[in-house]
mmCIF file of C-alpha atoms and ligand atoms in Angstrom:
data_model
loop_
_atom_site.group_PDB
_atom_site.id
_atom_site.type_symbol
_atom_site.label_atom_id
_atom_site.label_comp_id
_atom_site.label_asym_id
_atom_site.label_seq_id
_atom_site.Cartn_x
_atom_site.Cartn_y
_atom_site.Cartn_z
ATOM 1 C CA UNK D 1 121.203 106.009 85.479
ATOM 2 C CA UNK D 2 119.885 108.033 88.885
ATOM 3 C CA UNK D 3 117.191 109.897 86.450
ATOM 4 C CA UNK D 4 116.252 106.904 84.132
ATOM 5 C CA UNK D 5 112.751 106.154 83.802
ATOM 6 C CA UNK D 6 111.974 103.205 86.101
ATOM 7 C CA UNK D 7 110.464 99.653 85.323
ATOM 8 C CA UNK D 8 109.446 97.157 88.159
ATOM 9 C CA UNK D 9 109.705 93.616 88.200
ATOM 10 C CA UNK D 10 107.525 91.953 90.759
ATOM 11 C CA UNK D 11 108.980 88.558 91.253
ATOM 12 C CA UNK D 12 107.171 85.687 93.030
ATOM 13 C CA UNK D 13 105.602 82.279 92.934
ATOM 14 C CA UNK D 14 102.401 84.030 93.931
ATOM 15 C CA UNK D 15 100.796 80.579 95.111
ATOM 16 C CA UNK D 16 98.269 82.509 95.369
ATOM 17 C CA UNK D 17 98.612 86.106 94.848
ATOM 18 C CA UNK D 18 97.243 88.469 97.587
ATOM 19 C CA UNK D 19 96.538 91.912 98.712
ATOM 20 C CA UNK D 20 99.753 92.036 100.455
ATOM 21 C CA UNK D 21 101.625 91.570 97.159
ATOM 22 C CA UNK D 22 99.435 94.410 95.276
ATOM 23 C CA UNK D 23 99.865 96.677 97.946
ATOM 24 C CA UNK D 24 103.669 96.394 98.083
ATOM 25 C CA UNK D 25 103.819 96.497 93.982
ATOM 26 C CA UNK D 26 101.743 99.717 94.106
ATOM 27 C CA UNK D 27 103.530 100.901 96.973
ATOM 28 C CA UNK D 28 107.174 100.526 95.173
ATOM 29 C CA UNK D 29 105.499 101.807 91.916
ATOM 30 C CA UNK D 30 104.719 105.200 94.048
ATOM 31 C CA UNK D 31 107.472 105.593 95.946
ATOM 32 C CA UNK D 32 110.179 104.878 93.035
ATOM 33 C CA UNK D 33 108.144 106.528 90.166
ATOM 34 C CA UNK D 34 107.590 103.205 88.351
ATOM 35 C CA UNK D 35 106.083 103.574 85.030
ATOM 36 C CA UNK D 36 105.045 100.124 85.133
ATOM 37 C CA UNK D 37 105.152 96.963 87.363
ATOM 38 C CA UNK D 38 105.391 93.717 85.285
ATOM 39 C CA UNK D 39 104.222 90.808 87.436
ATOM 40 C CA UNK D 40 106.129 87.774 86.765
ATOM 41 C CA UNK D 41 105.101 84.324 88.278
ATOM 42 C CA UNK D 42 107.976 82.327 88.545
ATOM 43 C CA UNK D 43 107.565 79.171 85.791
ATOM 44 C CA UNK D 44 109.659 76.618 87.587
ATOM 45 C CA UNK D 45 110.728 77.656 90.712
ATOM 46 C CA UNK D 46 114.749 76.890 90.984
ATOM 47 C CA UNK D 47 114.787 76.935 94.624
ATOM 48 C CA UNK D 48 113.645 73.756 96.789
ATOM 49 C CA UNK D 49 110.044 74.193 97.925
ATOM 50 C CA UNK D 50 108.625 72.440 100.783
ATOM 51 C CA UNK D 51 105.121 71.872 99.292
ATOM 52 C CA UNK D 52 103.891 71.124 95.760
ATOM 53 C CA UNK D 53 103.447 74.339 93.798
ATOM 54 C CA UNK D 54 100.470 75.003 91.877
ATOM 55 C CA UNK D 55 100.641 74.869 88.026
ATOM 56 C CA UNK D 56 102.429 78.206 86.579
ATOM 57 C CA UNK D 57 98.635 78.549 84.367
ATOM 58 C CA UNK D 58 97.059 78.638 87.766
ATOM 59 C CA UNK D 59 99.394 81.344 89.328
ATOM 60 C CA UNK D 60 99.428 83.220 85.961
ATOM 61 C CA UNK D 61 95.626 83.308 85.708
ATOM 62 C CA UNK D 62 95.184 84.453 89.199
ATOM 63 C CA UNK D 63 97.820 87.344 88.921
ATOM 64 C CA UNK D 64 95.990 88.446 85.685
ATOM 65 C CA UNK D 65 92.861 88.768 87.582
ATOM 66 C CA UNK D 66 94.295 90.428 90.542
ATOM 67 C CA UNK D 67 96.097 93.022 88.634
ATOM 68 C CA UNK D 68 93.289 93.668 85.736
ATOM 69 C CA UNK D 69 92.336 96.938 87.142
ATOM 70 C CA UNK D 70 95.324 98.680 88.049
ATOM 71 C CA UNK D 71 96.672 100.626 84.928
ATOM 72 C CA UNK D 72 100.282 100.505 85.278
ATOM 73 C CA UNK D 73 100.145 96.559 86.087
ATOM 74 C CA UNK D 74 101.131 94.090 83.655
ATOM 75 C CA UNK D 75 101.696 90.597 83.656
ATOM 76 C CA UNK D 76 103.990 88.446 81.998
ATOM 77 C CA UNK D 77 104.524 84.802 81.074
ATOM 78 C CA UNK D 78 108.525 85.166 80.310
ATOM 79 C CA UNK D 79 109.414 82.873 83.208
ATOM 80 C CA UNK D 80 106.660 80.211 82.518
ATOM 81 C CA UNK D 81 107.301 80.046 78.693
ATOM 82 C CA UNK D 82 111.094 79.851 79.243
ATOM 83 C CA UNK D 83 112.327 76.263 78.940
ATOM 84 C CA UNK D 84 113.885 75.171 82.457
ATOM 85 C CA UNK D 85 114.544 76.709 85.562
ATOM 86 C CA UNK D 86 113.395 80.000 86.131
ATOM 87 C CA UNK D 87 116.233 82.258 86.926
ATOM 88 C CA UNK D 88 115.721 86.079 87.697
ATOM 89 C CA UNK D 89 118.795 87.047 86.064
ATOM 90 C CA UNK D 90 117.091 85.840 82.284
ATOM 91 C CA UNK D 91 113.812 87.354 83.296
ATOM 92 C CA UNK D 92 116.060 90.751 84.148
ATOM 93 C CA UNK D 93 117.940 90.544 80.857
ATOM 94 C CA UNK D 94 114.758 90.358 79.090
ATOM 95 C CA UNK D 95 113.003 93.281 80.745
ATOM 96 C CA UNK D 96 116.180 95.535 80.150
ATOM 97 C CA UNK D 97 116.193 94.246 76.405
ATOM 98 C CA UNK D 98 112.544 95.224 76.354
ATOM 99 C CA UNK D 99 112.799 98.488 78.206
ATOM 100 C CA UNK D 100 116.451 99.966 77.080
ATOM 101 C CA UNK D 101 117.552 102.779 79.143
ATOM 102 C CA UNK D 102 115.256 102.257 82.043
ATOM 103 C CA UNK D 103 116.391 101.535 85.582
ATOM 104 C CA UNK D 104 115.296 98.003 86.334
ATOM 105 C CA UNK D 105 114.033 97.231 89.970
ATOM 106 C CA UNK D 106 113.303 93.828 91.042
ATOM 107 C CA UNK D 107 110.706 93.657 93.499
ATOM 108 C CA UNK D 108 110.358 90.911 95.909
ATOM 109 C CA UNK D 109 110.192 89.590 99.532
ATOM 110 C CA UNK D 110 113.137 90.648 101.958
ATOM 111 C CA UNK D 111 113.348 86.718 103.041
ATOM 112 C CA UNK D 112 113.584 85.698 99.213
ATOM 113 C CA UNK D 113 116.524 88.458 98.850
ATOM 114 C CA UNK D 114 118.118 87.191 101.986
ATOM 115 C CA UNK D 115 119.366 84.239 99.969
ATOM 116 C CA UNK D 116 120.244 86.236 96.875
ATOM 117 C CA UNK D 117 123.896 84.578 97.328
ATOM 118 C CA UNK D 118 122.694 81.357 96.298
ATOM 119 C CA UNK D 119 121.000 82.679 93.246
ATOM 120 C CA UNK D 120 122.362 82.006 89.679
ATOM 121 C CA UNK D 121 124.954 84.411 88.432
ATOM 122 C CA UNK D 122 124.156 86.695 91.792
ATOM 123 C CA UNK D 123 127.246 88.468 91.403
ATOM 124 C CA UNK D 124 126.295 89.590 87.908
ATOM 125 C CA UNK D 125 122.571 90.263 89.018
ATOM 126 C CA UNK D 126 123.818 93.488 91.428
ATOM 127 C CA UNK D 127 125.050 95.190 88.171
ATOM 128 C CA UNK D 128 121.767 94.760 86.303
ATOM 129 C CA UNK D 129 119.124 96.138 88.566
ATOM 130 C CA UNK D 130 118.342 97.437 91.925
ATOM 131 C CA UNK D 131 116.201 95.450 94.388
ATOM 132 C CA UNK D 132 113.278 96.172 96.319
ATOM 133 C CA UNK D 133 113.059 93.932 99.274
ATOM 134 C CA UNK D 134 109.322 93.806 100.809
ATOM 135 C CA UNK D 135 108.980 93.388 104.368
ATOM 136 C CA UNK D 136 106.426 92.524 106.786
ATOM 137 C CA UNK D 137 106.047 94.686 110.231
ATOM 138 C CA UNK D 138 108.685 93.363 112.769
ATOM 139 C CA UNK D 139 111.082 91.800 110.051
ATOM 140 C CA UNK D 140 114.366 92.409 111.283
ATOM 141 C CA UNK D 141 116.291 94.265 108.736
ATOM 142 C CA UNK D 142 119.550 94.929 110.356
ATOM 143 C CA UNK D 143 120.031 91.082 110.453
ATOM 144 C CA UNK D 144 119.628 90.893 106.875
ATOM 145 C CA UNK D 145 121.751 93.952 106.469
ATOM 146 C CA UNK D 146 124.758 92.006 108.268
ATOM 147 C CA UNK D 147 124.238 88.904 106.554
ATOM 148 C CA UNK D 148 124.927 90.383 103.082
ATOM 149 C CA UNK D 149 128.194 91.839 101.568
ATOM 150 C CA UNK D 150 128.109 95.731 101.068
ATOM 151 C CA UNK D 151 128.075 96.022 97.823
ATOM 152 C CA UNK D 152 125.151 93.606 97.747
ATOM 153 C CA UNK D 153 123.445 95.697 100.552
ATOM 154 C CA UNK D 154 124.094 98.855 98.554
ATOM 155 C CA UNK D 155 121.905 97.678 95.776
ATOM 156 C CA UNK D 156 118.804 97.024 97.909
ATOM 157 C CA UNK D 157 116.194 99.239 99.143
ATOM 158 C CA UNK D 158 113.938 98.112 101.800
ATOM 159 C CA UNK D 159 110.272 98.625 101.676
ATOM 160 C CA UNK D 160 108.058 98.290 104.714
ATOM 161 C CA UNK D 161 104.850 98.267 104.147
ATOM 162 C CA UNK D 162 102.606 98.738 107.278
ATOM 163 C CA UNK D 163 99.849 96.425 108.058
ATOM 164 C CA UNK D 164 100.233 93.620 105.589
ATOM 165 C CA UNK D 165 100.652 90.466 107.378
ATOM 166 C CA UNK D 166 99.095 88.096 104.571
ATOM 167 C CA UNK D 167 101.211 85.367 103.459
ATOM 168 C CA UNK D 168 100.436 83.070 100.565
ATOM 169 C CA UNK D 169 101.671 79.935 103.028
ATOM 170 C CA UNK D 170 99.066 81.153 105.375
ATOM 171 C CA UNK D 171 96.246 81.359 102.915
ATOM 172 C CA UNK D 172 96.968 77.779 101.607
ATOM 173 C CA UNK D 173 96.608 76.788 105.197
ATOM 174 C CA UNK D 174 93.413 78.552 105.698
ATOM 175 C CA UNK D 175 91.974 76.962 102.391
ATOM 176 C CA UNK D 176 93.079 73.416 103.193
ATOM 177 C CA UNK D 177 91.701 73.701 107.006
ATOM 178 C CA UNK D 178 88.249 75.167 105.606
ATOM 179 C CA UNK D 179 88.772 78.521 106.960
ATOM 180 C CA UNK D 180 87.988 81.906 105.141
ATOM 181 C CA UNK D 181 90.497 84.026 103.213
ATOM 182 C CA UNK D 182 87.666 86.724 102.394
ATOM 183 C CA UNK D 183 89.037 90.289 101.962
ATOM 184 C CA UNK D 184 92.744 88.579 102.103
ATOM 185 C CA UNK D 185 92.666 88.153 98.079
ATOM 186 C CA UNK D 186 90.258 89.997 95.368
ATOM 187 C CA UNK D 187 87.118 88.563 95.294
ATOM 188 C CA UNK D 188 87.573 87.291 91.737
ATOM 189 C CA UNK D 189 90.820 85.463 92.809
ATOM 190 C CA UNK D 190 88.845 83.749 95.655
ATOM 191 C CA UNK D 191 86.505 82.866 93.320
ATOM 192 C CA UNK D 192 88.786 81.442 91.191
ATOM 193 C CA UNK D 193 90.383 79.138 93.621
ATOM 194 C CA UNK D 194 86.905 77.777 94.725
ATOM 195 C CA UNK D 195 86.048 77.127 91.195
ATOM 196 C CA UNK D 196 89.392 75.273 90.618
ATOM 197 C CA UNK D 197 89.661 73.508 94.013
ATOM 198 C CA UNK D 198 92.885 75.076 94.418
ATOM 199 C CA UNK D 199 94.835 74.198 98.184
ATOM 200 C CA UNK D 200 92.002 71.851 99.146
ATOM 201 C CA UNK D 201 94.702 69.362 100.595
HETATM 202 P P1 LIG Q 1 109.629 82.452 98.528
HETATM 203 O O1 LIG Q 1 111.036 81.648 99.174
HETATM 204 O O2 LIG Q 1 108.445 81.573 98.214
HETATM 205 O O3 LIG Q 1 109.193 83.670 99.666
HETATM 206 C C1 LIG Q 1 109.995 84.171 100.424
HETATM 207 C C2 LIG Q 1 109.156 85.320 101.297
HETATM 208 O O4 LIG Q 1 109.039 86.563 100.267
HETATM 209 C C3 LIG Q 1 107.616 84.674 101.638
HETATM 210 O O5 LIG Q 1 107.510 85.370 102.822
HETATM 211 C C4 LIG Q 1 107.105 85.427 100.403
HETATM 212 O O6 LIG Q 1 105.765 85.847 100.816
HETATM 213 C C5 LIG Q 1 107.847 87.046 99.919
HETATM 214 N N1 LIG Q 1 107.652 87.138 98.754
HETATM 215 C C6 LIG Q 1 107.363 86.680 97.680
HETATM 216 N N2 LIG Q 1 107.382 87.248 96.486
HETATM 217 C C7 LIG Q 1 107.080 88.325 96.707
HETATM 218 C C8 LIG Q 1 106.746 89.784 96.213
HETATM 219 N N3 LIG Q 1 106.810 89.609 94.874
HETATM 220 N N4 LIG Q 1 106.366 90.890 96.990
HETATM 221 C C9 LIG Q 1 106.236 90.381 98.628
HETATM 222 N N5 LIG Q 1 106.760 89.492 98.992
HETATM 223 C C10 LIG Q 1 107.107 88.241 98.401
HETATM 224 O O7 LIG Q 1 109.944 83.382 97.488
HETATM 225 P P2 LIG Q 1 109.597 83.164 95.788
HETATM 226 O O8 LIG Q 1 108.328 83.759 95.891
HETATM 227 O O9 LIG Q 1 109.759 81.672 95.478
HETATM 228 O O10 LIG Q 1 110.615 83.698 95.162
HETATM 229 C C11 LIG Q 1 110.818 85.238 94.995
HETATM 230 C C12 LIG Q 1 111.365 85.881 93.728
HETATM 231 O O11 LIG Q 1 112.735 85.567 93.533
HETATM 232 C C13 LIG Q 1 110.964 84.906 92.536
HETATM 233 O O12 LIG Q 1 110.974 85.996 91.341
HETATM 234 C C14 LIG Q 1 111.658 83.951 92.078
HETATM 235 O O13 LIG Q 1 111.881 83.235 90.864
HETATM 236 C C15 LIG Q 1 113.264 84.736 92.663
HETATM 237 N N6 LIG Q 1 114.342 83.914 92.964
HETATM 238 C C16 LIG Q 1 115.016 83.510 91.972
HETATM 239 C C17 LIG Q 1 116.334 82.823 91.904
HETATM 240 C C18 LIG Q 1 117.214 82.419 91.097
HETATM 241 O O14 LIG Q 1 117.224 83.381 90.278
HETATM 242 N N7 LIG Q 1 117.993 81.521 91.096
HETATM 243 C C19 LIG Q 1 116.217 81.735 93.292
HETATM 244 C C20 LIG Q 1 115.271 82.050 94.466
HETATM 245 C C21 LIG Q 1 114.111 82.950 94.105
HETATM 246 P P3 LIG Q 1 104.433 84.993 99.870
HETATM 247 O O15 LIG Q 1 104.490 83.535 100.190
HETATM 248 O O16 LIG Q 1 103.412 85.664 100.785
HETATM 249 O O17 LIG Q 1 104.391 85.730 98.582
#
């Protein structure tokens, strides 16, 4: 598979999507020669959330708006349209079926990957794809490497994108407290959030 064509799955809740996500996806696309990056907003996140996640339709709409101008970015409703919890393994299987012969890369945050041992069918996951773990500057990669068994670490590549400190949590907090999110998300996403009154409280 080393010389196989590559396809990326950008998995996340995207509540909301921001420039950090877009920069990471494009950096992964370039570094790994991915033909397409498929953004897959999580439908019903299977893991516990400490806040009420916005509707999948809002998160999908923002993702479509944010990715529209990139020729190699596409968005998928597969997790939203699938009944039950959004398990990554089901998504990876669907993408493998849609792109036979491709090496699949699942791109997400390193903090999410750090919990991979709790994911559904995690032992099978690592034989189906490679993982690209995106980190923010200052992230302790060694801690993550020691935390996971070697056969998982072998399937993970780490991608540090310098200067990207934006997080969805911070964006939600900024909106709830009336602060600006200008230049942190695409302008059309900012308008969508305002128009729909998202993250106000
Ligand atoms: P999360 O726990 O909300 O996020 C953890 C960290 O990763 C946050 O700092 C987050 O920053 C960052 N992050 C999330 N997605 C990212 C991305 N695509 N690129 C860069 N950074 C990202 O994680 P989540 O969004 O809910 O889940 C991430 C992915 O893992 C989803 O596709 C989810 O379905 C999958 N997952 C699957 C299972 C399972 O199959 N059982 C369990 C857990 C997670 P931001 O908040 O700024 O995005």
